Every structure is written in C-alpha cells, then in structure tokens.
CSV table of C-alpha atoms in Angstrom, one decimal:
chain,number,residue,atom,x,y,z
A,1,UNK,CA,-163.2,-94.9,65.4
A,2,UNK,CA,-160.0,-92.9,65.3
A,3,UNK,CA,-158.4,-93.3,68.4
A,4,UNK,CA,-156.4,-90.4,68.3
A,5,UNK,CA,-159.3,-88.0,67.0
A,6,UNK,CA,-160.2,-86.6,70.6
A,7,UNK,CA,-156.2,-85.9,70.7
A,8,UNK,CA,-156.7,-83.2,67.8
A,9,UNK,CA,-159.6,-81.5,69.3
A,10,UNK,CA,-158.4,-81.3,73.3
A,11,UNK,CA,-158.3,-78.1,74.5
A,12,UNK,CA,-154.8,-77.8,75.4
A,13,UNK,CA,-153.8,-75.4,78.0
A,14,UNK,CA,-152.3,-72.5,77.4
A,15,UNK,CA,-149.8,-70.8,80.5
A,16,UNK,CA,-150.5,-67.4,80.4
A,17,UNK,CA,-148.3,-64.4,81.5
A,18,UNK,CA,-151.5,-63.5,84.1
A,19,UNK,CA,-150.9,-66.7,86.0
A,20,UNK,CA,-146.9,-65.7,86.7
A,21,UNK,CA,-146.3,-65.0,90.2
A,22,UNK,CA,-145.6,-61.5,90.9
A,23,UNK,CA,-142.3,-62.0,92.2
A,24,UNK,CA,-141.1,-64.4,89.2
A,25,UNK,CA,-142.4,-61.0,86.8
A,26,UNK,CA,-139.9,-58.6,89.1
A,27,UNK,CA,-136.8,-61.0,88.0
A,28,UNK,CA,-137.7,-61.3,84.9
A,29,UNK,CA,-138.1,-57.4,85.1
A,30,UNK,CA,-134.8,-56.9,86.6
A,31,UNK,CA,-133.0,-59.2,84.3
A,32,UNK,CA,-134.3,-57.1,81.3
A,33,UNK,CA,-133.2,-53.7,83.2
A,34,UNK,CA,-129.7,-55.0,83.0
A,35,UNK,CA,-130.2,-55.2,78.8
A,36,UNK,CA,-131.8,-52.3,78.2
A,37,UNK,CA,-131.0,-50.0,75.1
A,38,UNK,CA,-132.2,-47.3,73.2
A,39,UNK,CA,-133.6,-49.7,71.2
A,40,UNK,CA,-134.8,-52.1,73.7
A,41,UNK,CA,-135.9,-49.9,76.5
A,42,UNK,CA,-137.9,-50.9,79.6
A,43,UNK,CA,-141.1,-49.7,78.1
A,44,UNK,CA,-141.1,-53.1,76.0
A,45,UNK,CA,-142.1,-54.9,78.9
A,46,UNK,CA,-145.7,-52.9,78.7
A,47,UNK,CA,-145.9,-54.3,75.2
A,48,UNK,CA,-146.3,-58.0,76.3
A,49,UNK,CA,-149.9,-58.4,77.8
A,50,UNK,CA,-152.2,-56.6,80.1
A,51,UNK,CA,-150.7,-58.3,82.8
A,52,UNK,CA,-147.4,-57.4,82.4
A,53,UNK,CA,-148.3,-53.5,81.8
A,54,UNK,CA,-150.2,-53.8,84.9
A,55,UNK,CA,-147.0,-55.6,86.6
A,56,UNK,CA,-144.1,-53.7,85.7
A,57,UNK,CA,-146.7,-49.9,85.9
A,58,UNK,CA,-146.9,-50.8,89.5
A,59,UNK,CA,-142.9,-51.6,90.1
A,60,UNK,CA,-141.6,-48.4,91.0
A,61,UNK,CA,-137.7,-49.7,91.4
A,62,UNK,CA,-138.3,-50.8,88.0
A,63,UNK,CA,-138.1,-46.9,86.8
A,64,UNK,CA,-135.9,-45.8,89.3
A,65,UNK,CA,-132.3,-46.1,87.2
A,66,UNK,CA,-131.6,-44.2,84.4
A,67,UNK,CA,-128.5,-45.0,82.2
A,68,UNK,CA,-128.4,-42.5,79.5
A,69,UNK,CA,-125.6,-42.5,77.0
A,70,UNK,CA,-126.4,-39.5,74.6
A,71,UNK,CA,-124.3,-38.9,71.8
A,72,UNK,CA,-126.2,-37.1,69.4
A,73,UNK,CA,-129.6,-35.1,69.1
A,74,UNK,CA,-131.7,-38.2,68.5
A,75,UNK,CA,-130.8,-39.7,71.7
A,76,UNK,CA,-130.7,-36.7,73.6
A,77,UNK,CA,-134.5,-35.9,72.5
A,78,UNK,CA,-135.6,-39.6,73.2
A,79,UNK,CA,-134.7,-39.2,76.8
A,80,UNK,CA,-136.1,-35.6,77.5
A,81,UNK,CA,-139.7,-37.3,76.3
A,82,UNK,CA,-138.7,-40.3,77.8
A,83,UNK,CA,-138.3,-39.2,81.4
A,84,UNK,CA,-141.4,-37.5,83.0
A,85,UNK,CA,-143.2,-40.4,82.5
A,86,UNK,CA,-140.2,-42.8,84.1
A,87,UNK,CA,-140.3,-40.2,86.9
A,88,UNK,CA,-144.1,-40.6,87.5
A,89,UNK,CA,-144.0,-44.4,87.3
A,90,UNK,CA,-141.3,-44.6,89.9
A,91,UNK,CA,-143.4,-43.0,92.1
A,92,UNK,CA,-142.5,-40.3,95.3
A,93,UNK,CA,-140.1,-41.8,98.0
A,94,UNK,CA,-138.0,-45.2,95.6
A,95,UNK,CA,-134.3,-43.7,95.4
A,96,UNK,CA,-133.3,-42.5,91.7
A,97,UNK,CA,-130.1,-43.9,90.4
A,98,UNK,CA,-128.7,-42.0,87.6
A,99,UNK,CA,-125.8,-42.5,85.0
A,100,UNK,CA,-125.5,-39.7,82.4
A,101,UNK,CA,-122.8,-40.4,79.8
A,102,UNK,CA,-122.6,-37.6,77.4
A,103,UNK,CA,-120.1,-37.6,74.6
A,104,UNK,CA,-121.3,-35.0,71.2
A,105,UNK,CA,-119.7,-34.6,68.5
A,106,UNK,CA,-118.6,-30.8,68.3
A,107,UNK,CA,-120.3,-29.9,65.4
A,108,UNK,CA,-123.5,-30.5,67.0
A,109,UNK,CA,-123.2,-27.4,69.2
A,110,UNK,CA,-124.9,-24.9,66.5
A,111,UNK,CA,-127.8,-27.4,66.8
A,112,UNK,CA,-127.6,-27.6,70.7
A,113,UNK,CA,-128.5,-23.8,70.6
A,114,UNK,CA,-131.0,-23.8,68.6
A,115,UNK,CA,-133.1,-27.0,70.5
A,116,UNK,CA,-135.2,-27.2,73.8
A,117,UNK,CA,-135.8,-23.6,73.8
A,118,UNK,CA,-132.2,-22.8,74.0
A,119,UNK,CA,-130.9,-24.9,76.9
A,120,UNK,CA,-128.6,-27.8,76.2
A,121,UNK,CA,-129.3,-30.8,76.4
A,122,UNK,CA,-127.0,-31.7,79.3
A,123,UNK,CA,-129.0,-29.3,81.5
A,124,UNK,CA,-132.7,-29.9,80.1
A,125,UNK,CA,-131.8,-34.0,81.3
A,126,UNK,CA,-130.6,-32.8,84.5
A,127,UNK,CA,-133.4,-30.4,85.4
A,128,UNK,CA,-136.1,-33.4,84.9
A,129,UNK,CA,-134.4,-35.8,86.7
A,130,UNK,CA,-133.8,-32.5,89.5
A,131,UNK,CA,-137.6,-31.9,90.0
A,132,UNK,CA,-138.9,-28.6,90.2
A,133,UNK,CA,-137.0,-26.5,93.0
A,134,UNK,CA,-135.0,-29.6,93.2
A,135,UNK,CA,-137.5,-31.5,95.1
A,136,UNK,CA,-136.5,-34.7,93.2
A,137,UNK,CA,-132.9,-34.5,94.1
A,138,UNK,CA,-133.8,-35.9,97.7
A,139,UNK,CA,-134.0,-38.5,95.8
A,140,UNK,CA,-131.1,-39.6,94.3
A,141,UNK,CA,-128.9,-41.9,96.0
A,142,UNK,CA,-125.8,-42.6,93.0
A,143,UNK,CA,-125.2,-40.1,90.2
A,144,UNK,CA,-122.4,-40.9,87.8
A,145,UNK,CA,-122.1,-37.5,85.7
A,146,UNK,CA,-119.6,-37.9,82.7
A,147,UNK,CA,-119.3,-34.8,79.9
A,148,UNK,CA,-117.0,-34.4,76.9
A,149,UNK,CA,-113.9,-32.2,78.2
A,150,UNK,CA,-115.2,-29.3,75.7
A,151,UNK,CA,-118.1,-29.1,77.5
A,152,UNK,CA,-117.7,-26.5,79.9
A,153,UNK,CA,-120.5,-25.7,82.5
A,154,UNK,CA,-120.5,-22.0,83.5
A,155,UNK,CA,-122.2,-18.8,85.1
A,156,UNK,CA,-124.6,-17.2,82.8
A,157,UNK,CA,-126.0,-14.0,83.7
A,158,UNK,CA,-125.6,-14.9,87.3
A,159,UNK,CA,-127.4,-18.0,86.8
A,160,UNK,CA,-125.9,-21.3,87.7
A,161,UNK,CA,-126.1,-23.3,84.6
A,162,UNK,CA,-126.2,-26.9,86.6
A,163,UNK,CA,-128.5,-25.7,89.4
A,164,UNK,CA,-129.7,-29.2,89.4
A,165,UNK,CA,-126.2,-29.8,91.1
A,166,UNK,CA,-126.4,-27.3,93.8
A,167,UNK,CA,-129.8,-28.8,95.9
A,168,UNK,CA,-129.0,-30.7,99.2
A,169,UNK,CA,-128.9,-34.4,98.0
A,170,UNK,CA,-129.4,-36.2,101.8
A,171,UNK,CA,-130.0,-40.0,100.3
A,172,UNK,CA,-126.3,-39.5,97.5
A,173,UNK,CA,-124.0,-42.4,98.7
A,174,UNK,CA,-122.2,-42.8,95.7
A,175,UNK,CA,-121.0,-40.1,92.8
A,176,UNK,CA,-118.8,-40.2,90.2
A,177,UNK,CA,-117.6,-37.0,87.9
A,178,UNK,CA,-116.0,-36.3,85.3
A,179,UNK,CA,-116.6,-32.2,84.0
A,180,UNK,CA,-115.1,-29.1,83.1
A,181,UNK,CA,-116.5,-26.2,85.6
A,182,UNK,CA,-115.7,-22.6,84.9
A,183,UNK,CA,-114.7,-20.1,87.7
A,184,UNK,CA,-117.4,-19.2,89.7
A,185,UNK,CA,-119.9,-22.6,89.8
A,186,UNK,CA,-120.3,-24.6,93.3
A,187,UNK,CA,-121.6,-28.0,93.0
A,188,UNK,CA,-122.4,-30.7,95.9
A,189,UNK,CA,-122.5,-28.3,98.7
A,190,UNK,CA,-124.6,-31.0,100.8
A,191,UNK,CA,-124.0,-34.8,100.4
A,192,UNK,CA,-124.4,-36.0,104.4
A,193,UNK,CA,-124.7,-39.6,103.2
A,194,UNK,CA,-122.1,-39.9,100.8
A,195,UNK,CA,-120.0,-42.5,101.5
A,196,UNK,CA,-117.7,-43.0,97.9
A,197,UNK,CA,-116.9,-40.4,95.1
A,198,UNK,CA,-114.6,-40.7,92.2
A,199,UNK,CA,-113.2,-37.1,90.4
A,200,UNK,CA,-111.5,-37.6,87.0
A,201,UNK,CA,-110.7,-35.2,83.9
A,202,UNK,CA,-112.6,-33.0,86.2
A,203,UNK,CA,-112.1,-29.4,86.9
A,204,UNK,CA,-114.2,-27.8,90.2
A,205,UNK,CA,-114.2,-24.5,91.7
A,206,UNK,CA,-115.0,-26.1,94.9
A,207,UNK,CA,-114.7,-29.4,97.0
A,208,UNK,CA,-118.0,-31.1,97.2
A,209,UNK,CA,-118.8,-32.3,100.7
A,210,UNK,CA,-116.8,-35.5,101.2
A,211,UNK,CA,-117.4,-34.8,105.0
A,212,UNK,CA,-118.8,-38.5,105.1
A,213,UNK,CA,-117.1,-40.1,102.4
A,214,UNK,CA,-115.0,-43.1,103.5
A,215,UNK,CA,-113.5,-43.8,99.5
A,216,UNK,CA,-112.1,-41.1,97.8
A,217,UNK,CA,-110.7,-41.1,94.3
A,218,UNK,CA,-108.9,-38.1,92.1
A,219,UNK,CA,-107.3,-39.1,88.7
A,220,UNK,CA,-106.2,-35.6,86.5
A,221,UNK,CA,-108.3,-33.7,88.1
A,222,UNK,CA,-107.8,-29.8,89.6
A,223,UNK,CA,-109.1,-27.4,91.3
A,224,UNK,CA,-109.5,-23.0,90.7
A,225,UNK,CA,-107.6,-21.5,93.1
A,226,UNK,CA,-108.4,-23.7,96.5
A,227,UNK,CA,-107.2,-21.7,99.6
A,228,UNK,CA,-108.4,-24.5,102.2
A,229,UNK,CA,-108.0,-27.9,102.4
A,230,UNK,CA,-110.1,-31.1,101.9
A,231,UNK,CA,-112.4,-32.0,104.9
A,232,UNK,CA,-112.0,-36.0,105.1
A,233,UNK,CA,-112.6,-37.1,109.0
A,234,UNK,CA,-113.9,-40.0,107.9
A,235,UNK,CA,-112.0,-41.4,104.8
A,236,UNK,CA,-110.4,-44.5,104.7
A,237,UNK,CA,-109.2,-45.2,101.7
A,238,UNK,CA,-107.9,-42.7,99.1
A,239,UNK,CA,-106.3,-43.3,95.4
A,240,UNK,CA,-104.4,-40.5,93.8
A,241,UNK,CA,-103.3,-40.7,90.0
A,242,UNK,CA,-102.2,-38.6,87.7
A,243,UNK,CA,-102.1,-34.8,86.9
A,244,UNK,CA,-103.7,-33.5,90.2
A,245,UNK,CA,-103.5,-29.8,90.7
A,246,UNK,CA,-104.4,-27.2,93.6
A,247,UNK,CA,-105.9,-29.8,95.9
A,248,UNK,CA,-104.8,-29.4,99.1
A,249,UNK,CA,-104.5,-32.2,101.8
A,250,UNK,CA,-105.8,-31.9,105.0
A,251,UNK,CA,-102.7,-32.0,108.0
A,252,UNK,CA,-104.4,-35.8,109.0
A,253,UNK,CA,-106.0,-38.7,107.6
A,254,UNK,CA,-107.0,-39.5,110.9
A,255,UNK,CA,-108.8,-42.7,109.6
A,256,UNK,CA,-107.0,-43.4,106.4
A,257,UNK,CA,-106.4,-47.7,106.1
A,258,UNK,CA,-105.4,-47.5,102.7
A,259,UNK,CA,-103.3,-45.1,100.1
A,260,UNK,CA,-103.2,-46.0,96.3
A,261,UNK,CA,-100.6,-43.5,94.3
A,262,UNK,CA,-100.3,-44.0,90.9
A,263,UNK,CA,-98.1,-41.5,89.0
A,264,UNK,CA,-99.5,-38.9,91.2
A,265,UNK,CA,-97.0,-35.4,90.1
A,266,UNK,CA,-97.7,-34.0,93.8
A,267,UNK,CA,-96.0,-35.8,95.6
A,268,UNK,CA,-94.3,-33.0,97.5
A,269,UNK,CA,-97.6,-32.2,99.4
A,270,UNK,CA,-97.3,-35.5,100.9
A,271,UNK,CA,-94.7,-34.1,103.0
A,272,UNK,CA,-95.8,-34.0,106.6
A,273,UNK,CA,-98.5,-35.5,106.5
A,274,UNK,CA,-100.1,-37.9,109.7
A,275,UNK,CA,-101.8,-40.8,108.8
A,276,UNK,CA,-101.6,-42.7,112.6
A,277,UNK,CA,-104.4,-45.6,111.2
A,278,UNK,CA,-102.6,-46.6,107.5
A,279,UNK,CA,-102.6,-50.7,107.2
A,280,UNK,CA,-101.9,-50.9,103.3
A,281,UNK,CA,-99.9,-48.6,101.0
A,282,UNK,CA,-99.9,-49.1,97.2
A,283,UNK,CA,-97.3,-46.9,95.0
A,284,UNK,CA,-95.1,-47.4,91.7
A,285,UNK,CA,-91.8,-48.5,91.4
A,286,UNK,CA,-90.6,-45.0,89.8
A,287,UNK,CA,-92.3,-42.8,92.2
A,288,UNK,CA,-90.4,-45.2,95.3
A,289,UNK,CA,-87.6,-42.4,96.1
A,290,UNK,CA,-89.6,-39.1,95.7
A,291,UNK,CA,-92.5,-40.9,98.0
A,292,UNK,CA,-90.0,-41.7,100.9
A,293,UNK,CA,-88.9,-38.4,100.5
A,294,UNK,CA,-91.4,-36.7,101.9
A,295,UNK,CA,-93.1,-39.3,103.8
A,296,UNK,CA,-91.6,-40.2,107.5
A,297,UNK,CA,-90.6,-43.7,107.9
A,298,UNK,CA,-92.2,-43.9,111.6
A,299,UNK,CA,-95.7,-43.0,109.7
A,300,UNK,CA,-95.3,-46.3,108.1
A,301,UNK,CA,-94.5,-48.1,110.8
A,302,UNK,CA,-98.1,-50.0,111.0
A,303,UNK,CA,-98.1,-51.1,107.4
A,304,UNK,CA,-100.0,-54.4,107.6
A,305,UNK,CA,-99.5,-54.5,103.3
A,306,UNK,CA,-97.4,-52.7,101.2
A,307,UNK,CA,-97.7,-53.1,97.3
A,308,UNK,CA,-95.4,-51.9,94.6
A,309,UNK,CA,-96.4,-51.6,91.4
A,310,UNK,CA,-95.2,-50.6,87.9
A,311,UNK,CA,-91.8,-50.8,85.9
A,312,UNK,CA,-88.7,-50.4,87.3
A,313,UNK,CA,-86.3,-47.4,86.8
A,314,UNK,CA,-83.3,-48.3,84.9
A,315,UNK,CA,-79.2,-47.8,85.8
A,316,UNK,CA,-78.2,-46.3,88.6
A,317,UNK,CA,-82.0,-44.9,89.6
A,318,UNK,CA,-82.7,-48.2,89.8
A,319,UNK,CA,-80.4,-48.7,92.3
A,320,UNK,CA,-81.7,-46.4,94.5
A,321,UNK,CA,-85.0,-47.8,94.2
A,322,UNK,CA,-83.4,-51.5,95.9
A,323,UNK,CA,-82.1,-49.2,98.3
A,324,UNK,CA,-85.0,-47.2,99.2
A,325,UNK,CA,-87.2,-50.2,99.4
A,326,UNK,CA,-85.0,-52.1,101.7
A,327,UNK,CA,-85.5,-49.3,104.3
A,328,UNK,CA,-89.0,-49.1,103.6
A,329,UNK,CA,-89.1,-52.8,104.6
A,330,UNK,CA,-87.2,-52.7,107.8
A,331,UNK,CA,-89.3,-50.0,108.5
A,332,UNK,CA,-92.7,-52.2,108.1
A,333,UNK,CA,-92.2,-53.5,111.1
A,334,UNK,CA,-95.8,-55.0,111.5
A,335,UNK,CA,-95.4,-56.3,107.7
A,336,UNK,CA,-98.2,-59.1,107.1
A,337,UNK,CA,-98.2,-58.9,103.5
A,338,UNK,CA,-95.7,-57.7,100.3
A,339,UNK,CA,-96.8,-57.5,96.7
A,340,UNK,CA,-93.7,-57.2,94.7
A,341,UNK,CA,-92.2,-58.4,91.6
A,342,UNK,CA,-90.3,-61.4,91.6
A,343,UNK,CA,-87.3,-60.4,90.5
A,344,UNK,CA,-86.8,-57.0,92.9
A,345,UNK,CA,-88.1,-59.6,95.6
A,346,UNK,CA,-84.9,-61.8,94.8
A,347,UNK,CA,-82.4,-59.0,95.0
A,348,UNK,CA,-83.7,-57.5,98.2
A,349,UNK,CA,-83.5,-61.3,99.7
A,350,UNK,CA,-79.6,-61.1,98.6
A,351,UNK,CA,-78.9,-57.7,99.7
C-alpha cells in the first residue's frame, strides 16, 4: 500500500475571494484606486469573481474619484462612456473628487468640432460629472481643473460654456485651476466650504469666493479688469509668484500667519498693507530691497520666522541687500527662527 496515495487524492482547500472579509476587500480596493490607468481602470476589480463585483458594486467611495488625464480623442471618449455608470455606482450623498488634466494636441481641434454633438470634450466631461441642473455639483468636495493655455473658455451666444462651474458647490474644500477665461464668464460664485485654492497660468474675469479659504495661492495668474478687491477674512497663509496681474489686495489680512513671495512683479501693491497676525514671512534674496520698500518695518515686528530664499544680487546691489536685511532683523524683534544662507548669515554676524 502506497503510503502517500491518499496525499494525491485529498481534497485540498481552496481560499476563495468569497471568504475575504469585507474590510480586507476595501484595502485591497483602495490600494488598486491609487494604480489605476486607462488601461487598468477600477472596473478590473468586477472582473475577479462574483464576490468581488458584488464587493467593490456596493463601495460607493470606491467610484467617487475621478482622475482623468485626456490627451487625445481616444481618452477623451473612454471617459464620457465611462462616467454615468461611475456616477450611478457611487451612489447619491459620497462626496465626488475630481482631477481633470487636459492637455490636446492642437490639431485635434477640427475633430473636437465635429464629436459629441458639437460640444468639446472638456465641457461634455464637466457636464456629467455637474448633474443635470447641476444637482451633482453638491457634491464635489476637491476639483483640480487643469486645460492647455490655448484652450480658451468663453460666452457663446449668451450661453456660459462651463455652466458646470457656475452652480453653488457647498461641500468644495479644496480647488485647484489652471484656465484661460474670456471676458464675460463668472466661475465659483459659491464655495462656503472652501478652505484651500491654488490659481496658476490662469486667467478669470472674476474672483471666485475665497470668503472661507484659509490657503490661498496665485502663480502667473491675472485677472480682466478687477475694480474690487479680494475678500480674504479668513486667510492665513498666502503664496504669491510670478506674473500676477490686476489682482487687487484687500487693505488687511486680518488673519494672515504666513506670506510666501516668490518673484512676485507686484510688489508695489504691497504698499500699505496691515497684516497685525503675520508669524512667518518667506521672500527671495533679489526682491529683499523692493519688498522693504513698501512694507513698514513695525508690520513685521511679530515675525516669529523669517526665510530668505534664492540667489544673491551681485556688486553693489548686493550690498544693499546685507544692509536691508540687517534692519529687517533688528526689526524682528520676536525672531524665533531664520532660514538663511550660510554665507549671508556670516557677514550679517560680522557687520
């Protein structure tokens, strides 16, 4: 008798996918989310077995983000079947988080025209994931919105072509743009949760409501013909770089901890300005003298951190700079912390 023969005909167990806990199937889940592609897309999961379909069809938060980076027709089609079903799986009241990335080349225009009965693409993705009447934009609660600078969104027979951007979003905490806006367009009239938005290569006809915003960033960014300035009660950190046009400051950051500039070419606007509750102040080297300008010294006084960045100006510029920092030091007098190169460091300890 063959000792091992009841070996080769054991039933051996199998572990099937039914018997995984539903909370081991969400991570697993949620660790493929973080991998998907175009290729690869969530729907794969509904592939596996009857149990995961069943699993991941009942996980609304699992088909609540949408990361679409369309560069071409293909893609752009892929999505618009793609979504009404994502929608419908992540059922009525999980949050939608939505990053739309769209970079064309510009000789697809002519076929832009011609496709989803002559709306763009941009816009046919935007009114999905908007709802009808804009129903589903109660919804969203972070929109990063980036478009090709030749893509310019404007007002077509009276008709705003990014409606979807117009509805009251009351859940939008975070947002991120970067678009082209034509005269005319208004966009983000009412975000009363948002708490962070980031504006670059942008161009707006109109502030959107940063009423509740506490981080606010601009980078090359302007605006048509602003007459008013920015409402910010609440902010408390803002970063300015760049090419910033027709933005207008408001006369205080009453709340303001923290202000980043980085080759910012308004400086002049500064002037004036009252920020009572500033703790940390980050600028460049070369923009040192035209900052403390503009900026009085006794506004400063509270500085808990003060960091300077960049290169250093060269001959007697450069001087200037040593000079203008060594006042801007004595001035710090509740200085805690200083970020500084090493060597600038050693000749202000001489001086």
């Amino acid at each position: 008798m063959n000792p091992n023969r009841d070996i080769y005909h054991m039933k051996i167990p199998t572990i099937g996918n039914e018997i995984l806990p539903f909370d081991i199937l969400v991570r697993v889940f949620q660790y493929y989310q973080l991998d998907e592609s175009l290729i690869y897309p969530i729907e794969t999961l509904l592939l596996v077995c009857k149990a995961w379909n069943e699993a991941a069809s009942n996980y609304p938060p699992l088909w609540s983000t949408y990361t679409i980076d369309s560069y071409n027709m293909v893609v752009a089609d892929i999505w618009l079947r793609r979504l009404p079903l994502r929608l419908l799986r992540s059922g009525p009241t999980t949050p939608l988080h939505i990053d739309i990335c769209v970079f064309y080349e510009c000789t697809l225009w002519s076929e832009l025209d011609t496709n989803f009965s002559d709306e763009k693409p941009i816009i046919a993705l935007l009114n999905i994931l908007a709802g009808e009447n804009g129903t589903l934009c109660a919804r969203w609660k972070s929109l990063r919105f980036s478009i090709d600078s030749y893509v310019c969104f404007t007002m077509e027979g009276g008709e705003h072509s990014l409606k979807a951007l117009t509805y009251p979003m009351p859940l939008l905490t975070s947002l991120e743009l970067n678009l082209y806006m034509s005269p005319g367009a208004v966009i983000f009239p009412n975000l009363p949760s948002l708490t962070s938005v980031f504006l670059y290569n942008s161009t707006f006809n109109n502030y959107p409501d940063v009423s509740h915003a506490l981080k606010i960033e601009f980078a090359n960014t302007r605006w048509n013909e602003m007459h008013e300035p920015m409402k910010v009660p609440k902010v408390q950190e803002l970063h300015i770089s760049g090419d910033i046009q027709s933005f207008r400051h408001p006369w205080e950051y009453e709340n303001l901890r923290t202000l980043v500039l980085e080759k910012y070419n308004q400086v002049s606007s500064l002037k004036g300005l009252s920020m009572p509750s500033l703790k940390t102040l980050i600028i460049e080297f070369n923009q040192v003298v035209q900052i403390c300008a503009v900026v009085d010294f006794s506004a400063i006084a509270n500085i808990h951190t003060f960091d300077l960045r960049g290169r250093l100006p060269f001959g007697e510029d450069r001087k200037e700079v040593y000079r203008i920092i060594s006042r801007l030091l004595r001035a710090c007098i509740r200085l805690r912390e200083l970020r500084i190169n090493e060597y600038v460091l050693s000749i202000l300890l001489e001086d």
